[in-house]
């Protein structure tokens, strides 16, 4: 487990990309956008990079949020990881 008192290697604020993967179902992308906006109200969904899987069953999204603190990023990762439509967060 990372040391919460260790200095961060990220300078805040900064643009921080997060990869989110899930099944290519209706509602997946809007759910990810809604979570991103909870933690970054200025999140611009026009910046999302989309990568469908070869078979089209899964969709990879790269969202870039404005990271303001380690706590914000940790909370966003937890929220994304616990969402039922999300399979992987990197």
Short mmCIF file of N, CA, C and O in Angstrom, two decimals:
data_model
loop_
_atom_site.label_atom_id
_atom_site.label_comp_id
_atom_site.label_asym_id
_atom_site.label_seq_id
_atom_site.Cartn_x
_atom_site.Cartn_y
_atom_site.Cartn_z
N UNK A 1 0.85 -1.18 0.00
CA UNK A 1 0.00 0.00 0.00
C UNK A 1 0.89 1.24 0.00
O UNK A 1 1.83 1.33 0.78
N UNK A 2 0.57 2.23 -0.87
CA UNK A 2 1.40 3.44 -0.93
C UNK A 2 1.32 4.22 0.39
O UNK A 2 0.31 4.23 1.07
N UNK A 3 2.41 4.89 0.71
CA UNK A 3 2.48 5.72 1.90
C UNK A 3 1.73 7.02 1.64
O UNK A 3 2.13 7.82 0.79
N UNK A 4 0.63 7.28 2.37
CA UNK A 4 -0.15 8.51 2.13
C UNK A 4 0.61 9.79 2.49
O UNK A 4 0.25 10.86 2.05
N UNK A 5 1.69 9.66 3.28
CA UNK A 5 2.46 10.83 3.66
C UNK A 5 3.65 11.09 2.72
O UNK A 5 4.34 12.09 2.87
N UNK A 6 3.87 10.18 1.78
CA UNK A 6 4.97 10.35 0.84
C UNK A 6 4.68 11.52 -0.10
O UNK A 6 3.53 11.76 -0.46
N UNK A 7 5.71 12.26 -0.49
CA UNK A 7 5.47 13.38 -1.41
C UNK A 7 4.98 12.86 -2.76
O UNK A 7 5.38 11.80 -3.22
N UNK A 8 4.09 13.62 -3.37
CA UNK A 8 3.52 13.23 -4.66
C UNK A 8 4.53 13.47 -5.78
O UNK A 8 5.30 14.43 -5.75
N UNK A 9 4.51 12.60 -6.78
CA UNK A 9 5.35 12.77 -7.96
C UNK A 9 4.64 13.61 -9.02
O UNK A 9 5.21 13.92 -10.05
N UNK A 10 3.39 13.96 -8.76
CA UNK A 10 2.59 14.74 -9.69
C UNK A 10 2.51 16.18 -9.18
O UNK A 10 2.28 16.41 -8.00
N UNK A 11 2.70 17.12 -10.09
CA UNK A 11 2.51 18.52 -9.72
C UNK A 11 1.06 18.88 -9.96
O UNK A 11 0.49 18.57 -11.00
N UNK A 12 0.45 19.53 -8.98
CA UNK A 12 -0.96 19.90 -9.08
C UNK A 12 -1.08 21.41 -9.25
O UNK A 12 -0.29 22.15 -8.68
N UNK A 13 -2.06 21.88 -10.00
CA UNK A 13 -2.96 21.10 -10.86
C UNK A 13 -2.25 20.67 -12.14
O UNK A 13 -1.30 21.30 -12.58
N UNK A 14 -2.75 19.57 -12.71
CA UNK A 14 -2.19 19.08 -13.98
C UNK A 14 -3.23 18.26 -14.72
O UNK A 14 -4.16 17.72 -14.12
N UNK A 15 -3.05 18.19 -16.03
CA UNK A 15 -3.92 17.33 -16.86
C UNK A 15 -3.48 15.89 -16.62
O UNK A 15 -2.30 15.57 -16.75
N UNK A 16 -4.42 15.04 -16.25
CA UNK A 16 -4.08 13.67 -15.86
C UNK A 16 -4.96 12.68 -16.63
O UNK A 16 -6.18 12.64 -16.43
N UNK A 17 -4.36 11.88 -17.53
CA UNK A 17 -5.16 10.91 -18.29
C UNK A 17 -5.44 9.65 -17.48
O UNK A 17 -4.59 9.16 -16.73
N UNK A 18 -6.66 9.14 -17.63
CA UNK A 18 -7.08 7.90 -16.97
C UNK A 18 -7.75 7.03 -18.02
O UNK A 18 -8.63 7.48 -18.75
N UNK A 19 -7.33 5.77 -18.08
CA UNK A 19 -7.94 4.82 -19.02
C UNK A 19 -9.02 4.04 -18.27
O UNK A 19 -8.78 3.52 -17.19
N UNK A 20 -10.19 3.97 -18.90
CA UNK A 20 -11.33 3.28 -18.30
C UNK A 20 -11.88 2.31 -19.34
O UNK A 20 -12.14 2.70 -20.48
N UNK A 21 -12.02 1.04 -18.94
CA UNK A 21 -12.52 0.04 -19.88
C UNK A 21 -13.79 -0.61 -19.34
O UNK A 21 -13.92 -0.84 -18.14
N UNK A 22 -14.69 -0.90 -20.27
CA UNK A 22 -15.94 -1.56 -19.91
C UNK A 22 -16.59 -2.13 -21.15
O UNK A 22 -16.10 -1.95 -22.27
N UNK A 23 -17.70 -2.83 -20.93
CA UNK A 23 -18.44 -3.37 -22.07
C UNK A 23 -19.02 -2.22 -22.87
O UNK A 23 -19.39 -1.19 -22.32
N UNK A 24 -19.07 -2.41 -24.18
CA UNK A 24 -19.60 -1.38 -25.08
C UNK A 24 -21.13 -1.40 -25.01
O UNK A 24 -21.81 -1.85 -25.93
N UNK A 25 -21.65 -0.92 -23.89
CA UNK A 25 -23.09 -0.89 -23.67
C UNK A 25 -23.58 0.55 -23.64
O UNK A 25 -22.83 1.46 -23.27
N UNK A 26 -24.84 0.72 -24.00
CA UNK A 26 -25.44 2.04 -23.93
C UNK A 26 -25.36 2.52 -22.48
O UNK A 26 -25.68 1.78 -21.55
N UNK A 27 -24.91 3.73 -22.28
CA UNK A 27 -24.82 4.28 -20.94
C UNK A 27 -23.44 4.22 -20.32
O UNK A 27 -23.19 4.89 -19.31
N UNK A 28 -22.52 3.44 -20.90
CA UNK A 28 -21.17 3.34 -20.33
C UNK A 28 -20.44 4.68 -20.37
O UNK A 28 -19.98 5.17 -19.34
N UNK A 29 -20.36 5.26 -21.55
CA UNK A 29 -19.63 6.52 -21.67
C UNK A 29 -20.29 7.63 -20.85
O UNK A 29 -19.59 8.35 -20.13
N UNK A 30 -21.62 7.81 -20.91
CA UNK A 30 -22.22 8.86 -20.07
C UNK A 30 -21.98 8.64 -18.57
O UNK A 30 -21.81 9.61 -17.82
N UNK A 31 -21.91 7.39 -18.13
CA UNK A 31 -21.64 7.11 -16.71
C UNK A 31 -20.23 7.56 -16.35
O UNK A 31 -20.00 8.15 -15.28
N UNK A 32 -19.26 7.29 -17.23
CA UNK A 32 -17.88 7.69 -16.98
C UNK A 32 -17.78 9.22 -16.98
O UNK A 32 -17.11 9.81 -16.12
N UNK A 33 -18.46 9.87 -17.91
CA UNK A 33 -18.45 11.34 -17.98
C UNK A 33 -19.04 11.92 -16.70
O UNK A 33 -18.49 12.87 -16.12
N UNK A 34 -20.14 11.36 -16.22
CA UNK A 34 -20.78 11.87 -15.00
C UNK A 34 -19.84 11.75 -13.80
O UNK A 34 -19.73 12.68 -12.98
N UNK A 35 -19.13 10.63 -13.70
CA UNK A 35 -18.17 10.47 -12.60
C UNK A 35 -17.01 11.45 -12.73
O UNK A 35 -16.59 12.05 -11.74
N UNK A 36 -16.50 11.62 -13.94
CA UNK A 36 -15.40 12.56 -14.15
C UNK A 36 -15.82 13.96 -13.72
O UNK A 36 -15.05 14.68 -13.07
N UNK A 37 -17.03 14.35 -14.06
CA UNK A 37 -17.50 15.70 -13.73
C UNK A 37 -17.74 15.89 -12.23
O UNK A 37 -17.70 17.02 -11.75
N UNK A 38 -18.00 14.80 -11.52
CA UNK A 38 -18.14 14.92 -10.06
C UNK A 38 -16.83 15.41 -9.44
O UNK A 38 -16.83 16.11 -8.44
N UNK A 39 -15.71 14.99 -10.03
CA UNK A 39 -14.40 15.31 -9.47
C UNK A 39 -13.69 16.43 -10.22
O UNK A 39 -12.73 17.00 -9.70
N UNK A 40 -14.14 16.72 -11.43
CA UNK A 40 -13.59 17.82 -12.24
C UNK A 40 -14.75 18.46 -12.99
O UNK A 40 -15.07 18.06 -14.11
N UNK A 41 -15.41 19.44 -12.36
CA UNK A 41 -16.59 20.06 -12.99
C UNK A 41 -16.32 20.66 -14.36
O UNK A 41 -17.24 20.79 -15.17
N UNK A 42 -15.08 20.98 -14.67
CA UNK A 42 -14.74 21.56 -15.97
C UNK A 42 -14.36 20.49 -16.99
O UNK A 42 -13.93 20.82 -18.10
N UNK A 43 -14.54 19.21 -16.66
CA UNK A 43 -14.18 18.12 -17.58
C UNK A 43 -14.87 18.32 -18.92
O UNK A 43 -16.08 18.56 -18.99
N UNK A 44 -14.11 18.20 -20.00
CA UNK A 44 -14.62 18.39 -21.36
C UNK A 44 -14.71 17.03 -22.06
O UNK A 44 -13.69 16.44 -22.41
N UNK A 45 -15.92 16.55 -22.25
CA UNK A 45 -16.08 15.22 -22.85
C UNK A 45 -15.62 15.17 -24.31
O UNK A 45 -15.40 14.08 -24.85
N UNK A 46 -15.41 16.32 -24.94
CA UNK A 46 -14.90 16.33 -26.31
C UNK A 46 -13.45 15.83 -26.37
O UNK A 46 -12.96 15.48 -27.44
N UNK A 47 -12.79 15.77 -25.22
CA UNK A 47 -11.40 15.32 -25.18
C UNK A 47 -11.27 13.81 -24.99
O UNK A 47 -10.16 13.28 -24.98
N UNK A 48 -12.38 13.10 -24.87
CA UNK A 48 -12.33 11.66 -24.64
C UNK A 48 -11.77 10.95 -25.88
O UNK A 48 -12.19 11.22 -27.00
N UNK A 49 -10.84 10.04 -25.64
CA UNK A 49 -10.34 9.17 -26.70
C UNK A 49 -11.05 7.83 -26.55
O UNK A 49 -11.09 7.27 -25.46
N UNK A 50 -11.59 7.32 -27.66
CA UNK A 50 -12.35 6.06 -27.65
C UNK A 50 -11.62 5.00 -28.46
O UNK A 50 -11.18 5.27 -29.56
N UNK A 51 -11.55 3.80 -27.88
CA UNK A 51 -10.93 2.67 -28.58
C UNK A 51 -11.81 1.44 -28.40
O UNK A 51 -11.75 0.80 -27.34
N UNK A 52 -12.59 1.09 -29.41
CA UNK A 52 -13.38 -0.14 -29.31
C UNK A 52 -12.47 -1.37 -29.45
O UNK A 52 -11.43 -1.31 -30.13
N UNK A 53 -12.87 -2.45 -28.81
CA UNK A 53 -12.10 -3.69 -28.96
C UNK A 53 -12.29 -4.24 -30.37
O UNK A 53 -13.20 -3.83 -31.09
N UNK A 54 -11.43 -5.16 -30.74
CA UNK A 54 -11.47 -5.73 -32.09
C UNK A 54 -12.85 -6.32 -32.40
O UNK A 54 -13.38 -6.15 -33.49
N UNK A 55 -13.42 -7.00 -31.43
CA UNK A 55 -14.74 -7.60 -31.63
C UNK A 55 -15.90 -6.66 -31.38
O UNK A 55 -17.06 -7.00 -31.61
N UNK A 56 -15.60 -5.46 -30.87
CA UNK A 56 -16.65 -4.49 -30.62
C UNK A 56 -17.42 -4.70 -29.33
O UNK A 56 -18.39 -4.00 -29.07
N UNK A 57 -16.99 -5.66 -28.51
CA UNK A 57 -17.71 -5.94 -27.27
C UNK A 57 -17.31 -5.02 -26.13
O UNK A 57 -18.06 -4.84 -25.17
N UNK A 58 -16.11 -4.47 -26.21
CA UNK A 58 -15.59 -3.61 -25.14
C UNK A 58 -15.19 -2.26 -25.71
O UNK A 58 -14.90 -2.13 -26.89
N UNK A 59 -15.16 -1.27 -24.81
CA UNK A 59 -14.78 0.08 -25.20
C UNK A 59 -13.78 0.60 -24.19
O UNK A 59 -14.02 0.53 -22.97
N UNK A 60 -12.66 1.11 -24.70
CA UNK A 60 -11.67 1.76 -23.86
C UNK A 60 -11.79 3.26 -24.02
O UNK A 60 -11.87 3.76 -25.15
N UNK A 61 -11.87 3.96 -22.91
CA UNK A 61 -11.95 5.42 -22.93
C UNK A 61 -10.74 5.98 -22.22
O UNK A 61 -10.35 5.47 -21.16
N UNK A 62 -10.16 7.01 -22.78
CA UNK A 62 -9.13 7.76 -22.06
C UNK A 62 -9.74 9.12 -21.76
O UNK A 62 -10.09 9.86 -22.67
N UNK A 63 -9.90 9.38 -20.46
CA UNK A 63 -10.43 10.67 -20.03
C UNK A 63 -9.26 11.45 -19.42
O UNK A 63 -8.39 10.87 -18.78
N UNK A 64 -9.24 12.73 -19.67
CA UNK A 64 -8.18 13.57 -19.09
C UNK A 64 -8.84 14.59 -18.18
O UNK A 64 -9.59 15.45 -18.64
N UNK A 65 -8.57 14.44 -16.90
CA UNK A 65 -9.16 15.33 -15.89
C UNK A 65 -8.08 16.29 -15.40
O UNK A 65 -6.89 16.04 -15.53
N UNK A 66 -8.52 17.40 -14.82
CA UNK A 66 -7.60 18.31 -14.17
C UNK A 66 -7.43 17.83 -12.74
O UNK A 66 -8.36 17.94 -11.93
N UNK A 67 -6.27 17.27 -12.46
CA UNK A 67 -5.99 16.75 -11.12
C UNK A 67 -5.57 17.90 -10.22
O UNK A 67 -4.66 18.66 -10.56
N UNK A 68 -6.24 18.02 -9.09
CA UNK A 68 -5.93 19.10 -8.16
C UNK A 68 -5.29 18.58 -6.87
O UNK A 68 -4.72 19.36 -6.12
N UNK A 69 -5.39 17.27 -6.61
CA UNK A 69 -4.78 16.69 -5.41
C UNK A 69 -4.75 15.17 -5.53
O UNK A 69 -5.49 14.58 -6.32
N UNK A 70 -3.91 14.58 -4.73
CA UNK A 70 -3.83 13.11 -4.67
C UNK A 70 -5.17 12.54 -4.17
O UNK A 70 -5.63 11.51 -4.65
N UNK A 71 -5.77 13.22 -3.21
CA UNK A 71 -7.06 12.77 -2.66
C UNK A 71 -8.14 12.76 -3.73
O UNK A 71 -8.96 11.83 -3.79
N UNK A 72 -8.14 13.78 -4.58
CA UNK A 72 -9.12 13.85 -5.67
C UNK A 72 -8.93 12.66 -6.62
O UNK A 72 -9.90 11.99 -6.99
N UNK A 73 -7.69 12.40 -7.01
CA UNK A 73 -7.43 11.28 -7.93
C UNK A 73 -7.79 9.94 -7.30
O UNK A 73 -8.40 9.09 -7.94
N UNK A 74 -7.42 9.76 -6.03
CA UNK A 74 -7.76 8.50 -5.34
C UNK A 74 -9.27 8.29 -5.29
O UNK A 74 -9.76 7.20 -5.54
N UNK A 75 -10.00 9.36 -4.98
CA UNK A 75 -11.46 9.25 -4.90
C UNK A 75 -12.07 8.96 -6.28
O UNK A 75 -13.01 8.17 -6.40
N UNK A 76 -11.52 9.58 -7.32
CA UNK A 76 -12.02 9.33 -8.68
C UNK A 76 -11.76 7.88 -9.09
O UNK A 76 -12.63 7.21 -9.63
N UNK A 77 -10.55 7.38 -8.81
CA UNK A 77 -10.23 5.98 -9.11
C UNK A 77 -11.18 5.04 -8.37
O UNK A 77 -11.67 4.06 -8.94
N UNK A 78 -11.43 5.32 -7.11
CA UNK A 78 -12.35 4.47 -6.33
C UNK A 78 -13.76 4.49 -6.92
O UNK A 78 -14.42 3.46 -7.05
N UNK A 79 -14.23 5.69 -7.28
CA UNK A 79 -15.58 5.82 -7.85
C UNK A 79 -15.68 5.08 -9.18
O UNK A 79 -16.66 4.37 -9.43
N UNK A 80 -14.68 5.25 -10.04
CA UNK A 80 -14.71 4.56 -11.33
C UNK A 80 -14.63 3.04 -11.14
O UNK A 80 -15.39 2.29 -11.74
N UNK A 81 -13.71 2.59 -10.29
CA UNK A 81 -13.50 1.15 -10.08
C UNK A 81 -14.71 0.47 -9.49
O UNK A 81 -14.95 -0.72 -9.74
N UNK A 82 -15.49 1.18 -8.70
CA UNK A 82 -16.65 0.57 -8.05
C UNK A 82 -17.92 0.65 -8.91
O UNK A 82 -18.94 0.06 -8.54
N UNK A 83 -17.86 1.36 -10.04
CA UNK A 83 -19.05 1.46 -10.89
C UNK A 83 -19.30 0.11 -11.58
O UNK A 83 -18.36 -0.49 -12.11
N UNK A 84 -20.52 -0.38 -11.60
CA UNK A 84 -20.80 -1.71 -12.17
C UNK A 84 -20.52 -1.85 -13.66
O UNK A 84 -20.29 -2.98 -14.13
N UNK A 85 -20.49 -0.76 -14.42
CA UNK A 85 -20.23 -0.86 -15.86
C UNK A 85 -18.74 -0.84 -16.18
O UNK A 85 -18.34 -1.13 -17.31
N UNK A 86 -17.91 -0.49 -15.21
CA UNK A 86 -16.47 -0.35 -15.42
C UNK A 86 -15.77 -1.67 -15.07
O UNK A 86 -15.98 -2.22 -14.00
N UNK A 87 -14.94 -2.13 -15.98
CA UNK A 87 -14.19 -3.38 -15.75
C UNK A 87 -12.77 -3.12 -15.25
O UNK A 87 -12.27 -3.82 -14.40
N UNK A 88 -12.09 -2.10 -15.83
CA UNK A 88 -10.68 -1.82 -15.51
C UNK A 88 -10.47 -0.30 -15.51
O UNK A 88 -11.01 0.40 -16.36
N UNK A 89 -9.65 0.18 -14.55
CA UNK A 89 -9.24 1.58 -14.52
C UNK A 89 -7.72 1.60 -14.40
O UNK A 89 -7.15 0.96 -13.53
N UNK A 90 -7.07 2.31 -15.32
CA UNK A 90 -5.61 2.42 -15.30
C UNK A 90 -5.20 3.87 -15.28
O UNK A 90 -5.82 4.71 -15.86
#
